[in-house]
Coordinates of C-alpha atoms in Angstrom, one line a residue:
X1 CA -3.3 -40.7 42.9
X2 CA -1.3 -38.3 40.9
X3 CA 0.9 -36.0 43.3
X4 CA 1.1 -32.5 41.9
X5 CA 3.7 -29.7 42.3
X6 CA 2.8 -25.6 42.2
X7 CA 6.0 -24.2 40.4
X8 CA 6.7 -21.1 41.7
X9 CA 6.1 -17.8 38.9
X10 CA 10.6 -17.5 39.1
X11 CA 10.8 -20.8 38.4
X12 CA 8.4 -21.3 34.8
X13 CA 10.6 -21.4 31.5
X14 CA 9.4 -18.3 28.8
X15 CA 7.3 -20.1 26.8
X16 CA 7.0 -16.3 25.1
X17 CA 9.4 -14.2 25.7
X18 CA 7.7 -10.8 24.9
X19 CA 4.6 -11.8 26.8
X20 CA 7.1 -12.6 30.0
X21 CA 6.8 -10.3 33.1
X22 CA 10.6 -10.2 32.5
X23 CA 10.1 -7.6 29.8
X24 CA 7.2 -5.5 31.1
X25 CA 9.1 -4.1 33.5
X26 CA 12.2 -2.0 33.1
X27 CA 15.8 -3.9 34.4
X28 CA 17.8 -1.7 37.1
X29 CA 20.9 0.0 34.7
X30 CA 23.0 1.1 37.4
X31 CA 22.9 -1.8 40.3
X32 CA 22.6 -5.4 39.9
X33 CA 18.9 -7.0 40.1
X34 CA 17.6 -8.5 43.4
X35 CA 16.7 -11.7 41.6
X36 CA 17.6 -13.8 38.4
X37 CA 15.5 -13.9 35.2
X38 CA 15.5 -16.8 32.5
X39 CA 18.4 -17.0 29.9
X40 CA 16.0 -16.8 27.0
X41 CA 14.7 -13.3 28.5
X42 CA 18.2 -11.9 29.7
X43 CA 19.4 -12.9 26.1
X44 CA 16.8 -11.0 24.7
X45 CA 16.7 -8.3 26.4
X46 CA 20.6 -7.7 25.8
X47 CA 20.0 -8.8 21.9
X48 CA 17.6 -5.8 21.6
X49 CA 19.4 -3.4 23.1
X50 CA 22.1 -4.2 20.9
X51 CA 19.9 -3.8 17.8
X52 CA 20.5 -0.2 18.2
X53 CA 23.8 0.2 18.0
X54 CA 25.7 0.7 14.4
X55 CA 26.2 -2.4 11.5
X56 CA 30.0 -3.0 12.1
X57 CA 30.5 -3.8 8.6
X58 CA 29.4 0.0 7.5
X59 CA 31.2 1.6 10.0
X60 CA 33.6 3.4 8.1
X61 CA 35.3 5.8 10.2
X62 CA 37.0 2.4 12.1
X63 CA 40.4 0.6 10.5
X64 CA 39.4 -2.5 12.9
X65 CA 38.8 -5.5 11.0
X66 CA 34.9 -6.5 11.3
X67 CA 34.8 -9.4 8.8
X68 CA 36.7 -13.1 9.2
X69 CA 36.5 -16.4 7.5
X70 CA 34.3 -18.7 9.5
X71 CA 37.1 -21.0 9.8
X72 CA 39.0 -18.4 11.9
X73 CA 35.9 -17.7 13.8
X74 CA 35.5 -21.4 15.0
X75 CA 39.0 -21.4 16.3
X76 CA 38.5 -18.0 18.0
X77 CA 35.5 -19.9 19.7
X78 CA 37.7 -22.6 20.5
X79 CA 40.1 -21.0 22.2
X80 CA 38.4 -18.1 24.1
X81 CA 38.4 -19.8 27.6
X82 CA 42.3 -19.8 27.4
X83 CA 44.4 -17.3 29.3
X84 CA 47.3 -16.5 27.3
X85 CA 49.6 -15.8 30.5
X86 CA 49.3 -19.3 31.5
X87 CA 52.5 -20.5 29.3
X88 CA 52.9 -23.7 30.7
X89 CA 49.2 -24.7 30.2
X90 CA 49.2 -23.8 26.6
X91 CA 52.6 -24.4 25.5
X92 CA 51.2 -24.0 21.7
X93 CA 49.6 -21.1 22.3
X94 CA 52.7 -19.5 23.1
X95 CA 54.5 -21.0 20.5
X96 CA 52.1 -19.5 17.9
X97 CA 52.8 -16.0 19.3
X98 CA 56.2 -16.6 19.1
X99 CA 56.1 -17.8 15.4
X100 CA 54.1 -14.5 15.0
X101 CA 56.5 -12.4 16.4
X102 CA 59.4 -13.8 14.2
X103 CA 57.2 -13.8 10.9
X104 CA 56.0 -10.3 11.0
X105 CA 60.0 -9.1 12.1
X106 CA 61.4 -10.5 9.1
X107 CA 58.6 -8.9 7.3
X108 CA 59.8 -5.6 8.7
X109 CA 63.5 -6.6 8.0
X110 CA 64.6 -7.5 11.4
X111 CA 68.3 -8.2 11.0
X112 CA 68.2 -11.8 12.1
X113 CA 70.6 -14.3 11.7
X114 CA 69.6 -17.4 10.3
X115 CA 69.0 -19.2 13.6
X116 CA 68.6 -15.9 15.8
X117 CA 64.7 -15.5 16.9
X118 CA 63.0 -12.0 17.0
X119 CA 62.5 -9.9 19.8
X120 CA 58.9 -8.6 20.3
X121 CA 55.4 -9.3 22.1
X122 CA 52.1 -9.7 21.0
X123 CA 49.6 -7.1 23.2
X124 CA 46.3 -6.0 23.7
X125 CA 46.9 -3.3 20.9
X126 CA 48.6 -0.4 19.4
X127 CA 48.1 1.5 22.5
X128 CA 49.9 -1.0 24.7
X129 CA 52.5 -1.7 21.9
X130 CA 53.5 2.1 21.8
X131 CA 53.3 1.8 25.5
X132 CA 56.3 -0.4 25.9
X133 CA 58.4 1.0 22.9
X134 CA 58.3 4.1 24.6
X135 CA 58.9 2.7 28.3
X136 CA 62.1 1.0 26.7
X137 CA 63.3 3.8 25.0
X138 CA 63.1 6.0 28.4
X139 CA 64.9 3.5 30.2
X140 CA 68.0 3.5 27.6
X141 CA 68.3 7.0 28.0
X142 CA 68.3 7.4 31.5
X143 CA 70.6 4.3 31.4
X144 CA 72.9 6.3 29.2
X145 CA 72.2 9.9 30.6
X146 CA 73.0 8.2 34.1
X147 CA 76.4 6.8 32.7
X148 CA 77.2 10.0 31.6
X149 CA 76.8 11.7 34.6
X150 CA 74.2 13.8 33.2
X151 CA 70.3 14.7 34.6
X152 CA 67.8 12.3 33.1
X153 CA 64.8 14.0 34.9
X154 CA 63.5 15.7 31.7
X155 CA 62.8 13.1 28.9
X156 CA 60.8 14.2 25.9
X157 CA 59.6 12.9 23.2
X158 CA 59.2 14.5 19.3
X159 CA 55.7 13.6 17.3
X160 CA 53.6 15.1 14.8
X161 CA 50.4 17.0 15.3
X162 CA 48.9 14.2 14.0
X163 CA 49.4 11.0 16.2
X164 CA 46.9 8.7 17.8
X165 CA 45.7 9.8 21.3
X166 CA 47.8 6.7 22.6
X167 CA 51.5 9.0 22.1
X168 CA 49.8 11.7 24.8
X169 CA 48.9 8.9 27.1
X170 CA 51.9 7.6 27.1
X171 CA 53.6 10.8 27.8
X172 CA 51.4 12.0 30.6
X173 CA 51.1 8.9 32.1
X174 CA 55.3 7.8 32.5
X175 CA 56.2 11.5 32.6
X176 CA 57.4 12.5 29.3
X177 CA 57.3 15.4 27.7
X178 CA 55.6 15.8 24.4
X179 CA 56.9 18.1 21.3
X180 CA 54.7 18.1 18.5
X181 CA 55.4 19.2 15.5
X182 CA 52.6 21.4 14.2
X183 CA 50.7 20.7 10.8
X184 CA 49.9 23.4 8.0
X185 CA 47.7 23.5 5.3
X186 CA 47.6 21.3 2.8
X187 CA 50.8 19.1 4.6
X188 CA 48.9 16.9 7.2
X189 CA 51.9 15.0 8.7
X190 CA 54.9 15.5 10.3
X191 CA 57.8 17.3 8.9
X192 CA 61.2 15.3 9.1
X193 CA 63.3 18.8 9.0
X194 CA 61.2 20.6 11.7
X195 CA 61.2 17.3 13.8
X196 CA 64.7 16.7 13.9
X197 CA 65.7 20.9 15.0
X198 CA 63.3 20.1 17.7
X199 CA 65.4 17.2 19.1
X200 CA 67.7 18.1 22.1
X201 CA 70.0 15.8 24.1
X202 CA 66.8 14.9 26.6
X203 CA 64.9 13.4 23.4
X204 CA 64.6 9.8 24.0
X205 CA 63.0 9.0 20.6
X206 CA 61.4 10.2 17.4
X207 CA 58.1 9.0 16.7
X208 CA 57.1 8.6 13.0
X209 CA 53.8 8.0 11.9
X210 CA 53.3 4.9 8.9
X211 CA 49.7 6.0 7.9
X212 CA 48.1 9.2 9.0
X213 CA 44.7 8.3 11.1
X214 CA 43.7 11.6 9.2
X215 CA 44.3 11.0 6.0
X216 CA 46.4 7.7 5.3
X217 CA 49.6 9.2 4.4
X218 CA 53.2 7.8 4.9
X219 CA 55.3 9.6 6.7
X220 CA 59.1 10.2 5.2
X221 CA 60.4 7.7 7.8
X222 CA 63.8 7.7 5.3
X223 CA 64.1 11.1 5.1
X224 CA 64.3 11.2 8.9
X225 CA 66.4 8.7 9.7
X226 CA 69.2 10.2 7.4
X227 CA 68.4 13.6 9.0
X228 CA 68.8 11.9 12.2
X229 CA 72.2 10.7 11.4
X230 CA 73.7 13.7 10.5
X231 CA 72.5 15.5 14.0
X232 CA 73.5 12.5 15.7
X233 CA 77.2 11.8 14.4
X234 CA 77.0 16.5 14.9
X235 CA 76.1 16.1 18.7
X236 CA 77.3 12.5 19.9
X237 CA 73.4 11.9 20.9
X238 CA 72.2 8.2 20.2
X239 CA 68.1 9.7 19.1
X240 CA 66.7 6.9 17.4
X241 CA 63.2 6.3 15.9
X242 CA 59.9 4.5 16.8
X243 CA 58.2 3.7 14.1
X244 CA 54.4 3.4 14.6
X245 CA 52.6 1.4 12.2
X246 CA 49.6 0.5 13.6
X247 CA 47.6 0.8 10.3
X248 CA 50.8 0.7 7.7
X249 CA 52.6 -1.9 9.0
X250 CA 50.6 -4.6 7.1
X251 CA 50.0 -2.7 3.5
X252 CA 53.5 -1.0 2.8
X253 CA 55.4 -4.3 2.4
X254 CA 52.6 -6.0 0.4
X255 CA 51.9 -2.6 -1.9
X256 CA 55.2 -0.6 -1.4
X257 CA 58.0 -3.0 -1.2
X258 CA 60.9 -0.7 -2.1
X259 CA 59.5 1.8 0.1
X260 CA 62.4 1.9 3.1
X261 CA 60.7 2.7 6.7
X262 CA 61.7 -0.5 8.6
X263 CA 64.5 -1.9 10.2
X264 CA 66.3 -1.4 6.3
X265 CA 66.6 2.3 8.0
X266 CA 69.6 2.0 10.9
X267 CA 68.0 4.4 13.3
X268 CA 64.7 2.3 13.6
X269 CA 64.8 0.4 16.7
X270 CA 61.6 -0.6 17.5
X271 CA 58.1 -0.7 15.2
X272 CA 54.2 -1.0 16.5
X273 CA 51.7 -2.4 14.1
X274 CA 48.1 -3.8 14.7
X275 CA 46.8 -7.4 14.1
X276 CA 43.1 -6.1 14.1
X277 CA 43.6 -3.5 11.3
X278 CA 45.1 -4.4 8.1
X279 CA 46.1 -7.4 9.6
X280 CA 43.2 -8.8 9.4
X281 CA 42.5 -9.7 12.6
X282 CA 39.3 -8.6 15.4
X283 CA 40.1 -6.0 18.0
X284 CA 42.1 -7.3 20.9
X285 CA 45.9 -7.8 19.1
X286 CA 48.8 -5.6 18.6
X287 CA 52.8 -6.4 18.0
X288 CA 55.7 -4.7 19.0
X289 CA 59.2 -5.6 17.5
X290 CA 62.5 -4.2 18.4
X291 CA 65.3 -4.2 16.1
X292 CA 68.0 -6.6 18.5
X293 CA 67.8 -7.5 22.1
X294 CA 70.2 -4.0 23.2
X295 CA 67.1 -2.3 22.0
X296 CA 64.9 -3.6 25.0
X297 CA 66.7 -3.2 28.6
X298 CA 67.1 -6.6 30.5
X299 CA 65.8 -4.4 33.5
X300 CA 62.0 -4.1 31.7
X301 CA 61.6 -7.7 31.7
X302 CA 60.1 -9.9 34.2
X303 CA 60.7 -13.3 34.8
X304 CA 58.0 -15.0 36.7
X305 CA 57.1 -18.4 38.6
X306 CA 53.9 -19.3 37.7
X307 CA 51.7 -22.1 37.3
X308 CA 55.3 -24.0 37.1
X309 CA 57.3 -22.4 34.5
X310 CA 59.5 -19.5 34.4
X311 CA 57.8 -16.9 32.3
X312 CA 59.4 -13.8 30.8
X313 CA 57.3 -11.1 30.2
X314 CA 57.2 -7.7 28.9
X315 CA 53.7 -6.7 29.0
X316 CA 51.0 -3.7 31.1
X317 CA 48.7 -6.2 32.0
X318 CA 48.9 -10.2 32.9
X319 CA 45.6 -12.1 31.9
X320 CA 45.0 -11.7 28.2
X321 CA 42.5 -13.9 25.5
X322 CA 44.2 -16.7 23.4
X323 CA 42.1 -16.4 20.8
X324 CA 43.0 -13.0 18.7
X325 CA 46.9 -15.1 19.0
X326 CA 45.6 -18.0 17.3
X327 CA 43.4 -15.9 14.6
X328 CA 46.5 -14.4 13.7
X329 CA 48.8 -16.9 13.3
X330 CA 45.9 -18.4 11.4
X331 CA 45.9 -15.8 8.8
X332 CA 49.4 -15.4 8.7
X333 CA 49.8 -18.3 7.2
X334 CA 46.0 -18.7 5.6
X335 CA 46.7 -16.1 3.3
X336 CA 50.3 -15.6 3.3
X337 CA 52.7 -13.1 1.3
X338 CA 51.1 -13.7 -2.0
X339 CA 47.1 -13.2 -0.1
X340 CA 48.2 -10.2 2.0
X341 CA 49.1 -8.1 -1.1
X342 CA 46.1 -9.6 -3.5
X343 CA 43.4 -8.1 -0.6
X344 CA 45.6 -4.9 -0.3
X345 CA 45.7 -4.2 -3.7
X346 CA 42.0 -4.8 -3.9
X347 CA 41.4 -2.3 -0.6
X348 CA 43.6 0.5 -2.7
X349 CA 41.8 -0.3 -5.9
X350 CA 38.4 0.2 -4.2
X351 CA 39.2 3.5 -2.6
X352 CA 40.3 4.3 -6.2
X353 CA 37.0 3.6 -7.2
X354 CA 35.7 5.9 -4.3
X355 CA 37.6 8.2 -4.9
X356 CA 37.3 8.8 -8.5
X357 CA 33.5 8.6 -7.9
X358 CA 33.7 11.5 -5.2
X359 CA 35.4 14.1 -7.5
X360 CA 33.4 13.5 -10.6
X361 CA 30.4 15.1 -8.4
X362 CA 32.7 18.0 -8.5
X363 CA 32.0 18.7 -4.7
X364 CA 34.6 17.6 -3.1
X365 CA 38.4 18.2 -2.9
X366 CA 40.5 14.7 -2.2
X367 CA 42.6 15.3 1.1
X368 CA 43.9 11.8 1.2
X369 CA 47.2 10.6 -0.8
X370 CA 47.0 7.5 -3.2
X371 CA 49.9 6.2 -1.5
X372 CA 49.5 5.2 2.1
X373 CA 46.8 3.5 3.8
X374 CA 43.7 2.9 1.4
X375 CA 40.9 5.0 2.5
X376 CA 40.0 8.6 0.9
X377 CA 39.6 11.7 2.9
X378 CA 37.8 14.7 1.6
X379 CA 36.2 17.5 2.0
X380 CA 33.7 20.4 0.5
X381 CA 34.8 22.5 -2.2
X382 CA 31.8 24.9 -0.9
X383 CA 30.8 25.2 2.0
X384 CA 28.7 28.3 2.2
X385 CA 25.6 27.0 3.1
X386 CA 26.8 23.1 4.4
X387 CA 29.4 21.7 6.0
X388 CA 31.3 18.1 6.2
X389 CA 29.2 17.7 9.2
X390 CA 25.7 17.8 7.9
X391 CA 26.8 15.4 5.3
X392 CA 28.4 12.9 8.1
X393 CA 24.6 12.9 9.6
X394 CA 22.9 12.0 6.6
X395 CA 24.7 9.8 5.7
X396 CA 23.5 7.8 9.0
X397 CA 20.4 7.3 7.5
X398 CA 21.4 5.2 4.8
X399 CA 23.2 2.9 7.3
X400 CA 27.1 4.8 6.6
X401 CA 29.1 6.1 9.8
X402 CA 31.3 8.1 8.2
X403 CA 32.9 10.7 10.7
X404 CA 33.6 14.3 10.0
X405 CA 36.3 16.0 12.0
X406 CA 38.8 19.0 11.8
X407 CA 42.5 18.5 11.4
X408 CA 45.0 19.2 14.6
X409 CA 46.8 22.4 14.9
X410 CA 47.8 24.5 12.7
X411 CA 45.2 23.2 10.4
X412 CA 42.3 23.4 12.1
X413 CA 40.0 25.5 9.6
X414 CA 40.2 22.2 7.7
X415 CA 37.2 19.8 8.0
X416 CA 37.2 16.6 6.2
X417 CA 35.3 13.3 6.3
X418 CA 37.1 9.8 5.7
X419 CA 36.1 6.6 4.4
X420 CA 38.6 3.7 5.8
X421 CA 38.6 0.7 2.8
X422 CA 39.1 -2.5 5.0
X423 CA 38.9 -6.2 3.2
X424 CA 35.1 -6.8 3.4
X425 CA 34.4 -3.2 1.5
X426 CA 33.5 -4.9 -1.5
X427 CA 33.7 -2.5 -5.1
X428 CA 29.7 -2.7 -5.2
X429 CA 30.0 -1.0 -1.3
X430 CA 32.1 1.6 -2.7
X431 CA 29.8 2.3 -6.1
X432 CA 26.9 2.1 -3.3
X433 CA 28.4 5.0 -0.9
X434 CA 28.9 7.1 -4.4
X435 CA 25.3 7.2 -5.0
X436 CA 24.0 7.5 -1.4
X437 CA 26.3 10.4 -0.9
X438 CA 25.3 12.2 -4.3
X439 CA 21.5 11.7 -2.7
X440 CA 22.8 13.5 0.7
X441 CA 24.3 16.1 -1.7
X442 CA 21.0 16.5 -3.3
X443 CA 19.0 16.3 -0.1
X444 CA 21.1 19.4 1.4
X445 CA 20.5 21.5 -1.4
X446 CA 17.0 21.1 -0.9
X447 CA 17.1 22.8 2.6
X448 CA 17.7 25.9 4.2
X449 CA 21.2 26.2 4.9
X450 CA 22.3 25.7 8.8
X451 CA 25.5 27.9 8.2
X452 CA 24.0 31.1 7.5
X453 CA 25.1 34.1 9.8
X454 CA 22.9 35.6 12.5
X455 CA 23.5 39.1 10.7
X456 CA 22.5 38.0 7.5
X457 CA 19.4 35.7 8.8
X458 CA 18.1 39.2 10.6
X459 CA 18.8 40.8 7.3
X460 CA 16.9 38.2 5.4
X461 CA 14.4 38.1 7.7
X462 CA 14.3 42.1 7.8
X463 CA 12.7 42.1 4.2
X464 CA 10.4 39.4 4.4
X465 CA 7.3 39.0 6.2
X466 CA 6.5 37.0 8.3
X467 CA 4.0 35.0 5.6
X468 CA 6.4 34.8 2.9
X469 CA 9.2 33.4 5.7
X470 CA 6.3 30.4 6.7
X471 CA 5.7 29.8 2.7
X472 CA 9.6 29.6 2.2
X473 CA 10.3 27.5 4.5
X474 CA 7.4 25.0 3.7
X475 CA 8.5 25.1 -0.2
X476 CA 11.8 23.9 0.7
X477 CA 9.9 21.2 2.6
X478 CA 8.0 20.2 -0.2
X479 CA 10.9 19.9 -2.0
X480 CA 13.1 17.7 0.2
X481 CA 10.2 15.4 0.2
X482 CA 9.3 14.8 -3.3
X483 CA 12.9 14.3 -4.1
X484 CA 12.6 11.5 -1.4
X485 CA 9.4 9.9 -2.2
X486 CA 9.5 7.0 -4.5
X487 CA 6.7 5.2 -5.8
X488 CA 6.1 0.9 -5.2
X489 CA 3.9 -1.7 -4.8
X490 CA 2.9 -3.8 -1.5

């Protein structure tokens, strides 16, 4: 006799997953459910919620890389379940980062002596990077201010108008104050002159800016640094510079070799830059280098007993991923020098091609430089009856995320929309956004305009009836959906 066994409803494999009880019902959001569910459902139910969000890969308002070699993937995937903090346990591990840090200082012109090793840290990103320069530059100057005799209560810190959110974090959050030097139309960075009249003796750094997030441009990091020494050998003070390259800091020495920003420039003691941007690596990796080892106090660094080994460390958190190390180090030396500048010279060639497509529609006025970052910022020529904005949504339904936003003080009144060009934005992408943006630009024309004044609307309306508003209003209908309607076969 054949002995039988009821399996329980919980316990039955989805044999078809849409036709499951686990998706006729609605998951809790906010609190975790009272019992499990199959991994082919919980998989599938995450997988299409997911489905909604944007295609990486056209999201152009981002500078984080999106694309890798599948090579570099598999060792991501490899290496994923290591901690990075656990030294002793992966030994190689941190001996790639270390190999990092060292390549990308002499790439910044670290002055190293031919057996001297860089100083630096790999981190979570720009935002912890900038983080730490600016911690170690507070600490020299109340190190010096305290020597001195002097108050070291009231730190600040000089910036442009234009810096990342991360500079205002950092100065809220370790009590420094922020002076930012305000923009103007038609110069959307900072300006070295008005930066350095703004530096006082409680200024423990000058932050400069290698690639605009607003429109890609340089800032004159040589200008400043000379502008610098003059105040400094005027006053006695020791204000040095921070330069953050989180997106320049892998395209000016590949395109813009002569170009003096780095550690050429005395006055630069530490630089930021970001693996996942132009270096080519996903989101979870940033660098910070320091010129020498006076540049980061002794005092900042920890030296730990764990797991067995003595473990110096400079960093905001402890636990961190192995794997964006490793995918760094692996296209470090994947592509090298010679593949580094061969993909940024094709990045600034295809937001050549962009751009040069954008202004023979005559619409739009370039905001961007052709030296900096490659990406193209720009904005309406007219804007009577649409705005950057309207243009940003439409483009949403071809599949583009291109933002829209207004520039910082005193240049607000400017509204722009920017296209970053990262690796995988091929030169058929770039032709393809061209034409998709011409159809948005045809599209607009064909409605009412959104921007039109209450006055004159009551006006307008005023000396039409109500008929002849309705008729309007359904012509320009007509028309935006004709232009759209194509014709095909099934």
């Amino acid at each position: 006799m054949v002995l039988s066994k009821a399996v329980s409803e919980s316990d039955m494999s989805v044999h078809s997953t849409f036709a499951s009880r686990y998706v006729r019902s609605s998951l809790p959001r906010y609190r975790m459910p009272e019992n499990s569910i199959p991994k082919e459902a919980a998989y599938q139910i995450i997988n299409d919620e997911l489905m909604l969000d944007g295609n990486p890969r056209l999201n152009l308002a981002s500078f984080v890389t999106t694309w890798m070699e599948p090579e570099c993937d598999k060792l991501i995937m490899a290496s994923i379940n290591k901690n990075y903090v656990d030294m002793d346990e992966y030994p190689v591990t941190t001996e790639l980062q270390n190999r990092c840090v060292n390549m990308i200082a002499h790439l910044f012109h670290a002055p190293l002596g031919e057996s001297e090793t860089a100083v630096g840290v790999g981190t979570v990103g720009s935002s912890e990077a900038i983080m730490l320069a600016g911690l170690a530059f507070k600490r020299r100057w109340q190190n010096r201010r305290r020597a001195e005799g002097k108050p070291f209560d009231k730190p600040n810190i000089i910036t442009g108008a234009n810096v990342q959110v991360c500079w205002e974090k950092f100065a809220r959050y370790f009590e420094v104050e922020i002076k930012e030097v305000k923009l103007r139309d038609g110069y959307y960075v900072m300006d070295p002159e008005q930066a350095v009249e703004m530096v006082d003796e409680n200024t423990i750094c000058v932050a400069a800016i290698l690639g605009s997030t607003l429109n890609g441009e340089f800032e004159d990091v040589k200008l400043l640094n000379d502008l610098l020494d003059k105040k400094n050998k005027e006053t006695g003070w020791e204000t040095a510079i921070h330069v953050d390259a989180a997106s320049g800091g892998f395209i000016a020495p590949f395109l813009y070799p002569e170009l003096e920003w780095d550690f050429r420039l005395p006055w630069v003691k530490s630089i930021n830059v970001s693996g996942h941007k132009y270096g080519l690596v996903y989101a979870g990796i940033g660098w910070c280098i320091w010129r020498n080892k006076e540049d980061l106090p002794e005092e900042l660094i920890f030296h730990i007993n764990y797991l067995g080994a003595d473990q110096p460390t400079f960093t905001l958190n402890f636990s961190k991923g192995s794997s964006q190390v490793i995918a760094q180090y692996y296209q470090l030396i994947r592509h090298g020098f010679e593949g580094y500048r061969n993909i940024m010279e094709n990045c600034h060639e295809n937001a050549m091609v962009l751009k040069e497509g954008l202004e023979k529609t005559g619409r739009f006025n370039i905001v961007s430089k052709d030296e900096g970052v490659p990406l193209v910022a720009f904005s309406l020529k007219d804007r009577s009856r649409h705005d950057e904005f309207e243009i940003s949504d439409m483009l949403r339904r071809f599949g583009w995320i291109v933002p829209a936003y207004t520039m910082p003080p005193d240049a607000q009144h400017v509204t722009v929309l920017r296209v970053v060009i990262r690796e995988e934005f091929s030169r058929t992408l770039a032709e393809r956004l061209v034409l998709d943006i011409e159809k948005v630009m045809y599209q607009l024309d064909a409605l009412p305009s959104k921007l039109m004044s209450p006055t004159l609307l009551a006006k307008t309306a005023a000396k039409r009836t109500e008929l002849e508003t309705q008729r309007s209003v359904t012509d320009a209908w007509k028309k935006f959906v004709l232009a759209n309607k194509t014709n095909g076969v099934c």
